[in-house]
PDB file of C-alpha atoms and ligand atoms in Angstrom:
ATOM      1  CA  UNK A 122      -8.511 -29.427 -24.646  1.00 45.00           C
ATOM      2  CA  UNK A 123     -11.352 -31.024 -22.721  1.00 45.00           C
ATOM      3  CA  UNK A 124      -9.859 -30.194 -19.421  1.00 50.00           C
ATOM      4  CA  UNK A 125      -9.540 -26.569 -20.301  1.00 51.00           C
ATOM      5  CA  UNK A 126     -13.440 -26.191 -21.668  1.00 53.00           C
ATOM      6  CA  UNK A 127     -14.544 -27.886 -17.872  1.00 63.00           C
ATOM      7  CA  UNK A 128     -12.784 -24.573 -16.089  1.00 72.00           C
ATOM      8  CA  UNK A 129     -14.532 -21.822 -15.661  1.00 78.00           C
ATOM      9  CA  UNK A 130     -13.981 -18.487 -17.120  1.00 78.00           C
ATOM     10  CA  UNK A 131     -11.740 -17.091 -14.186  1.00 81.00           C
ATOM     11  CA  UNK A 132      -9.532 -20.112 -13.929  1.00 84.00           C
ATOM     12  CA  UNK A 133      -8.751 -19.556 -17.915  1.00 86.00           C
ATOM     13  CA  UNK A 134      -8.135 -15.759 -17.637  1.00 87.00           C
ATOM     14  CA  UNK A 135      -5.639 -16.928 -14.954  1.00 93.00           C
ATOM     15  CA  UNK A 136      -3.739 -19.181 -17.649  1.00 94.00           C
ATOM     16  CA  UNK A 137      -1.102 -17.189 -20.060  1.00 94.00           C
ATOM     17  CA  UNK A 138      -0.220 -18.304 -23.339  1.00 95.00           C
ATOM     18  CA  UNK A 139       3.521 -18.506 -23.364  1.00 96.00           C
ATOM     19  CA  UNK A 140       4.538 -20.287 -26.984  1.00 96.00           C
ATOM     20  CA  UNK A 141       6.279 -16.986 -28.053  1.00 96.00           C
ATOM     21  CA  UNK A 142       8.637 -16.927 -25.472  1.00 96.00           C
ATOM     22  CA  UNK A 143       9.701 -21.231 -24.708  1.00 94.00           C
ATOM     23  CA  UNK A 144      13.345 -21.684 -25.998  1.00 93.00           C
ATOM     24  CA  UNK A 145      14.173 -17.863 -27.070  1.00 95.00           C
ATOM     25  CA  UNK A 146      16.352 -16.750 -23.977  1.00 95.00           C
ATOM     26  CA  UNK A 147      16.617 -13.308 -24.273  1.00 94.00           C
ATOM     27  CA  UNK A 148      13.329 -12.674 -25.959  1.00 97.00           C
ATOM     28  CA  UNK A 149      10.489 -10.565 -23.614  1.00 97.00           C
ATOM     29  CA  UNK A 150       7.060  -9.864 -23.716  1.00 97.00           C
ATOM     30  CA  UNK A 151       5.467  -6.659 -21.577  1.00 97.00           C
ATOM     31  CA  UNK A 152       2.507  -7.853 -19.651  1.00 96.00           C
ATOM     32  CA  UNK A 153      -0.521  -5.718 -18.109  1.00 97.00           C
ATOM     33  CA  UNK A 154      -3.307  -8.064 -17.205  1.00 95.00           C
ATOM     34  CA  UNK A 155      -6.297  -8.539 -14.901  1.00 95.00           C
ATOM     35  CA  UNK A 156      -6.178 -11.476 -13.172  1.00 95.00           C
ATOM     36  CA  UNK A 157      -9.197 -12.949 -10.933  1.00 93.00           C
ATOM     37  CA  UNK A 158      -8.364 -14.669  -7.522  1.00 90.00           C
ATOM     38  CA  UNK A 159      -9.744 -18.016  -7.786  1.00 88.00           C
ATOM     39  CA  UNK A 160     -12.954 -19.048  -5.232  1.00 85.00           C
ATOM     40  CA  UNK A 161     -10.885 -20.395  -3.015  1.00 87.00           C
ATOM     41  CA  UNK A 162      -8.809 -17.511  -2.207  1.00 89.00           C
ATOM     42  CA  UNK A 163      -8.513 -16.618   1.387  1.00 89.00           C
ATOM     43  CA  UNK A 164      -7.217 -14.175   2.935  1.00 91.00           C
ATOM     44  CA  UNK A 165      -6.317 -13.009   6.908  1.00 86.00           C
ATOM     45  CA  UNK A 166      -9.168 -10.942   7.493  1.00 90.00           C
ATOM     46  CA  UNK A 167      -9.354  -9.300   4.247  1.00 94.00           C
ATOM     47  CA  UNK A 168     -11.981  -9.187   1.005  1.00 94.00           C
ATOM     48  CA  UNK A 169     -10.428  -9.185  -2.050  1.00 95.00           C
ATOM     49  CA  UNK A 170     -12.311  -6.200  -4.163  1.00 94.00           C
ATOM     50  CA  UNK A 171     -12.133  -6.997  -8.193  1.00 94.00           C
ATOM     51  CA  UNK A 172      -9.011  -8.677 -10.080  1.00 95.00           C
ATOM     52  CA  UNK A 173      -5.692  -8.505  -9.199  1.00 96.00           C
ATOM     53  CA  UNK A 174      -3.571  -6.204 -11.528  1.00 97.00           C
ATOM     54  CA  UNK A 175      -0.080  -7.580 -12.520  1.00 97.00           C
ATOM     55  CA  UNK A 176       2.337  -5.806 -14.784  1.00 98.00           C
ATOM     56  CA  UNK A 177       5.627  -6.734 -15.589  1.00 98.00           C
ATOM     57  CA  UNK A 178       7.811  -8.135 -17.698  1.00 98.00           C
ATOM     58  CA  UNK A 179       7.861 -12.180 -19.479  1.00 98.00           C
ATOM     59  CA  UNK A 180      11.219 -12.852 -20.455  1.00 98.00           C
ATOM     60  CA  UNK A 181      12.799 -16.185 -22.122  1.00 97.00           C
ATOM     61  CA  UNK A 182      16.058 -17.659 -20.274  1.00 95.00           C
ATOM     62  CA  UNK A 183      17.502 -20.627 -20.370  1.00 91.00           C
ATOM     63  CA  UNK A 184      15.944 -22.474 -17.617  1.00 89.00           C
ATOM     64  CA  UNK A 185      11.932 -21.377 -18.698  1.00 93.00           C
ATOM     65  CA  UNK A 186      10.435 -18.148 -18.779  1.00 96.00           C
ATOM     66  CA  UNK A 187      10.945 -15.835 -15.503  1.00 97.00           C
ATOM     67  CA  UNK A 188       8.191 -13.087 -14.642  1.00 97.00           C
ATOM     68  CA  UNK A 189       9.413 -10.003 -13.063  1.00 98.00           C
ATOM     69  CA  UNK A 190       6.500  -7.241 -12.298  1.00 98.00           C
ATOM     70  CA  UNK A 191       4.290  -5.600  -9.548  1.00 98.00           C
ATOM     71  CA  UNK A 192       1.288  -7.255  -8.348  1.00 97.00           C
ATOM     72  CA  UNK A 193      -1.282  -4.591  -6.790  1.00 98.00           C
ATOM     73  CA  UNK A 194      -4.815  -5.328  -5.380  1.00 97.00           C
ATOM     74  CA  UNK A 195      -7.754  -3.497  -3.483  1.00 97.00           C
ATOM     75  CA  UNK A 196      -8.636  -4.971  -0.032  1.00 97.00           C
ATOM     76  CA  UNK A 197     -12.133  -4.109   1.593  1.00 97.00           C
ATOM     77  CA  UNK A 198     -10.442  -4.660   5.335  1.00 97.00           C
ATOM     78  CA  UNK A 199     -11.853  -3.507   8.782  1.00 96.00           C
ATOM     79  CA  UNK A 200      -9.917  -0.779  10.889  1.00 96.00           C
ATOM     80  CA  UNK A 201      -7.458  -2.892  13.592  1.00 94.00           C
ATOM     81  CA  UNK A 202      -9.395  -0.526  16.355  1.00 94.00           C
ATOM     82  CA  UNK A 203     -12.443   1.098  15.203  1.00 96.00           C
ATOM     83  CA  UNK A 204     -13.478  -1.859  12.675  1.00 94.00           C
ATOM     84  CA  UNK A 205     -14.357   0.861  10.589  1.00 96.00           C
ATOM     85  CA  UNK A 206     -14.571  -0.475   6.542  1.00 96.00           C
ATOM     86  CA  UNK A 207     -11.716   0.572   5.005  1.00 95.00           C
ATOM     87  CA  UNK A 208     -10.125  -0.267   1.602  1.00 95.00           C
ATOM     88  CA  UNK A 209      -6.059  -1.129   1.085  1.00 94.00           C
ATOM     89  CA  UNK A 210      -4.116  -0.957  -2.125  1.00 96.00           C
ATOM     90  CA  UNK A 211      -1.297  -3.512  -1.802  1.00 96.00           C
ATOM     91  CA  UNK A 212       1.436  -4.091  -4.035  1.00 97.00           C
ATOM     92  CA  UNK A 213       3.575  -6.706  -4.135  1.00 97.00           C
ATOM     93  CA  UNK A 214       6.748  -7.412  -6.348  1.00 97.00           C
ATOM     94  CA  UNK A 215       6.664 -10.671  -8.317  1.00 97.00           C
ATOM     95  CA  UNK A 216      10.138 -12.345  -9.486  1.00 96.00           C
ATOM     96  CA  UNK A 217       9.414 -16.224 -10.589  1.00 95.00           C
ATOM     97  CA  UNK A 218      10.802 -18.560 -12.496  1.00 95.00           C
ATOM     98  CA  UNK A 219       8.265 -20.941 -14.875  1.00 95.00           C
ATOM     99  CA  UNK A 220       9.895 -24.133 -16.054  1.00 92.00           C
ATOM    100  CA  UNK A 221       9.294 -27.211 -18.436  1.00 84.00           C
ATOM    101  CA  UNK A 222       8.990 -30.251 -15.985  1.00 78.00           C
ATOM    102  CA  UNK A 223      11.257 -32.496 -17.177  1.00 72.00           C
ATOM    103  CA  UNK A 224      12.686 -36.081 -15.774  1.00 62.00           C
ATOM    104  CA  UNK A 225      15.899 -35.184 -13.973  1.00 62.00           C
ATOM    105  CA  UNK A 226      14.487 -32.190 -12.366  1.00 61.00           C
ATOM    106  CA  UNK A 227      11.478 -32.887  -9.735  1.00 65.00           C
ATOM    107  CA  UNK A 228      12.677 -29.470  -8.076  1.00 69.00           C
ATOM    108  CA  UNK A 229      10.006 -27.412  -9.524  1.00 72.00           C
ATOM    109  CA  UNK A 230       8.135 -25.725  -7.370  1.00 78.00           C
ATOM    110  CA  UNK A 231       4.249 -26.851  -7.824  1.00 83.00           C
ATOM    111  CA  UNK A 232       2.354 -24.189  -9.786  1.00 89.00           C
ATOM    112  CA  UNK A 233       5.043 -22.829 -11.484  1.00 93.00           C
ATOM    113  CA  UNK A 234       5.267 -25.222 -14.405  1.00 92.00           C
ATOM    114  CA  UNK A 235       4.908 -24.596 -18.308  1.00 94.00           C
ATOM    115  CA  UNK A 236       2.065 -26.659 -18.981  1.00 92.00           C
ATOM    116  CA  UNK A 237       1.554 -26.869 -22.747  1.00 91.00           C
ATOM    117  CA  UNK A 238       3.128 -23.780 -23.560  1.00 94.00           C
ATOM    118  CA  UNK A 239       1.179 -22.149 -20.800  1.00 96.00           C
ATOM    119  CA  UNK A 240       1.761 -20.598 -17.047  1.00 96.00           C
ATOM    120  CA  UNK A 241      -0.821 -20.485 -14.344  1.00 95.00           C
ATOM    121  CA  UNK A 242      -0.701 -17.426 -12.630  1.00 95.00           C
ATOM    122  CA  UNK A 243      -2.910 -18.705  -9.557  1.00 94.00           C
ATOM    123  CA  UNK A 244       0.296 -19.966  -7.112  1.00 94.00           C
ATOM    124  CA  UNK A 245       1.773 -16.636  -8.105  1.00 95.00           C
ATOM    125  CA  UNK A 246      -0.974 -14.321  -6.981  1.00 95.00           C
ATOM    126  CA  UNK A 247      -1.448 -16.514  -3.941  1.00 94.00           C
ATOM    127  CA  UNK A 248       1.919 -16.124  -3.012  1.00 94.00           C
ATOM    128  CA  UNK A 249       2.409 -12.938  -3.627  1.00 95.00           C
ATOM    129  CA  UNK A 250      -0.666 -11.435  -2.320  1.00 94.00           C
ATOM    130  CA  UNK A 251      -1.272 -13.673   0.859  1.00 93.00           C
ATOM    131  CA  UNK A 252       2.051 -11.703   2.682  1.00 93.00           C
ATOM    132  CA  UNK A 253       1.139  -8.523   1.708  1.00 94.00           C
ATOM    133  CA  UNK A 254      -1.843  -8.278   3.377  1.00 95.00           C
ATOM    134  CA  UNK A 255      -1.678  -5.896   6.275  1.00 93.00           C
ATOM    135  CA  UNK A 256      -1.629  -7.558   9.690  1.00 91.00           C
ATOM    136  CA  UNK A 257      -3.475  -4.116  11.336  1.00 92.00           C
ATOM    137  CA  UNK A 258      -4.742  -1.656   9.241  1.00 94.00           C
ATOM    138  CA  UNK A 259      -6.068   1.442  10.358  1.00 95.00           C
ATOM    139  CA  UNK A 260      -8.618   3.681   9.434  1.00 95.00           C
ATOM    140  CA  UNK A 261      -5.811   6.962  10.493  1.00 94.00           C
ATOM    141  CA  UNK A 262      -2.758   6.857  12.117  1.00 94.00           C
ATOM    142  CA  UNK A 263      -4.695   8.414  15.174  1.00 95.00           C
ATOM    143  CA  UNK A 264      -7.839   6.342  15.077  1.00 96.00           C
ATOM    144  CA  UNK A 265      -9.202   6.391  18.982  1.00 94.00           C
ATOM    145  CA  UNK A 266     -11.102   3.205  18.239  1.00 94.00           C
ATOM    146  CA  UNK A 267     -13.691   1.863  20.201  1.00 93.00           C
ATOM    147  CA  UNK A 268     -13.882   2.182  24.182  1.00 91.00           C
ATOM    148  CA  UNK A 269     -13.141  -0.910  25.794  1.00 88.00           C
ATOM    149  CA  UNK A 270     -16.278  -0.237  28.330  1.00 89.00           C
ATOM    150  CA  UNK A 271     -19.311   0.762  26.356  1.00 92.00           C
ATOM    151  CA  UNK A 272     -18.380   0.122  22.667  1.00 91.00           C
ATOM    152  CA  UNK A 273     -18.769   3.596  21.852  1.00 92.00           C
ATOM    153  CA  UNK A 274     -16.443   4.590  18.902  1.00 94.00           C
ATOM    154  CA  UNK A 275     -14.332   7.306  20.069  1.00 93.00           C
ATOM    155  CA  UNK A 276     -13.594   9.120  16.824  1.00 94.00           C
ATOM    156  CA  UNK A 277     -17.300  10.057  16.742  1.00 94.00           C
ATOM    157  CA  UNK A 278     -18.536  10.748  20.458  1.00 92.00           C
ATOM    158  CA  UNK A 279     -16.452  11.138  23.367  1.00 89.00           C
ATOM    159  CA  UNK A 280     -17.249   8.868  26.740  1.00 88.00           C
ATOM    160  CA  UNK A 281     -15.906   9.569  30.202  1.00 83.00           C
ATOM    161  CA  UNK A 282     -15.392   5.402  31.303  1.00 82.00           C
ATOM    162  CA  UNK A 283     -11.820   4.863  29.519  1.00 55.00           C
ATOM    163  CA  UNK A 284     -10.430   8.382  30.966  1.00 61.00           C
ATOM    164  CA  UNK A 285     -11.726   7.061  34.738  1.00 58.00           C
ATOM    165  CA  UNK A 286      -9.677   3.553  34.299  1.00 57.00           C
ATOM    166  CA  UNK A 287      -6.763   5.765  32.953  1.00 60.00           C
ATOM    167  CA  UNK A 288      -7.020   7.628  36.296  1.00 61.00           C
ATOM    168  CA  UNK A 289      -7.514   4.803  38.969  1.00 63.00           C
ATOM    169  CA  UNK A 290      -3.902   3.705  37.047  1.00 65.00           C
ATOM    170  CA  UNK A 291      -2.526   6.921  37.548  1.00 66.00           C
ATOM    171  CA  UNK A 292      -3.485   7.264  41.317  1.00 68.00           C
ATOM    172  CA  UNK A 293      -2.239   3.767  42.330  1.00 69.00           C
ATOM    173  CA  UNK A 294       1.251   4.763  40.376  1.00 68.00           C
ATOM    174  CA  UNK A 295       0.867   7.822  42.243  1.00 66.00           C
ATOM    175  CA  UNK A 296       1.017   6.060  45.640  1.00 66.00           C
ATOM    176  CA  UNK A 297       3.360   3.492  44.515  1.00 64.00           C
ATOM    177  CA  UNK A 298       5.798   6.152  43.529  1.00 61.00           C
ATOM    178  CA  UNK A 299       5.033   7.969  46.783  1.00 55.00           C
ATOM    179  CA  UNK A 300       5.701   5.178  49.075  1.00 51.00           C
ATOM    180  CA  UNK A 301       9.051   4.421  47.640  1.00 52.00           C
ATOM    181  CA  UNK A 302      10.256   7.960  48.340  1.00 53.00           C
ATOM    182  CA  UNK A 303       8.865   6.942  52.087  1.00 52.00           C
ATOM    183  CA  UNK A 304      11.105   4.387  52.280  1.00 47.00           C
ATOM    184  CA  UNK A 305      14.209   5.542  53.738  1.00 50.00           C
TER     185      UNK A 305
HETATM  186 ZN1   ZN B 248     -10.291   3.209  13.057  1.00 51.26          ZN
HETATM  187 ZN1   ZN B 249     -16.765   4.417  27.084  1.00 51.26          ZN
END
């Protein structure tokens, strides 16, 4: 048990005691736990806020011990176009399947091994949460964000510059358009 004394505290609250469930298929075991992302965590523009809640379901089959359940997390993210601070809840369903290493089989996917009658839930919250973070959030659906001229953010103070370049666009279109119908 050396190894396991060297972890620290979050990499053992990540680990899941599984001895109740190895060789009783059709035996299950509710789970509801707190789990905290390791150190290394990273994710696309996004700060993890807390643990990561998973609930679900442990059950015993043949091949190892399969986890079924609904990861959810709170994101501290930046608005896509106002870079406002905003938080996300994501949610993410989990369906894996933890099995016993053995000698014929080398077609276990790494991290999802019983390891003396234990699972590590770290490649499962990776994989679960990395893809469900959201590529743009936004702070509302009809965030103005910030003007591409001064900076100024235009869900607090209206500026004139965008509305001029919106114009200029309009009156060369305006022309264009104009000089086909000239055409004969
Ligand atoms: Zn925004
Ligand atoms: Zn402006």
């Amino acid at each position: 048990m050396s190894a396991m004394s060297a972890m620290s505290a979050d990499a053992r609250d990540r680990i899941l005691r599984v001895a109740d469930l190895i060789d009783r298929p059709g035996v299950s075991r509710r789970v509801d736990l707190a789990v905290p992302a390791s150190a290394d965590l990273e994710l696309d523009m996004a700060t993890l806020e807390g643990d990561i809640r998973l609930t679900g379901v442990l059950e015993s089959v043949v091949d190892g011990i399969l986890l079924r359940g609904t990861l959810v997390a709170e994101l501290q993210m930046a608005c896509a176009r106002c870079l406002a601070d905003l938080e996300q809840v994501v949610a993410a369903d989990v369906v894996e399947l933890f099995s016993t290493p053995s000698e014929d089989s080398d077609d276990i996917d790494p991290g999802y091994e019983i390891v003396d009658t234990t699972i590590d839930l770290d490649t499962l919250t990776r994989d679960a949460l990395v893809p469900a973070v959201p590529y743009r959030p936004l702070c509302a659906e009809d965030c103005k964000g910030l003007c591409v001229q001064c900076g100024t953010n235009r869900n607090e103070t209206e500026c004139s510059c965008e509305d001029s370049i919106v114009d200029a666009r309009w009156a060369a279109l305006e022309k264009l358009q104009l000089g086909d119908c000239d055409t004969p």
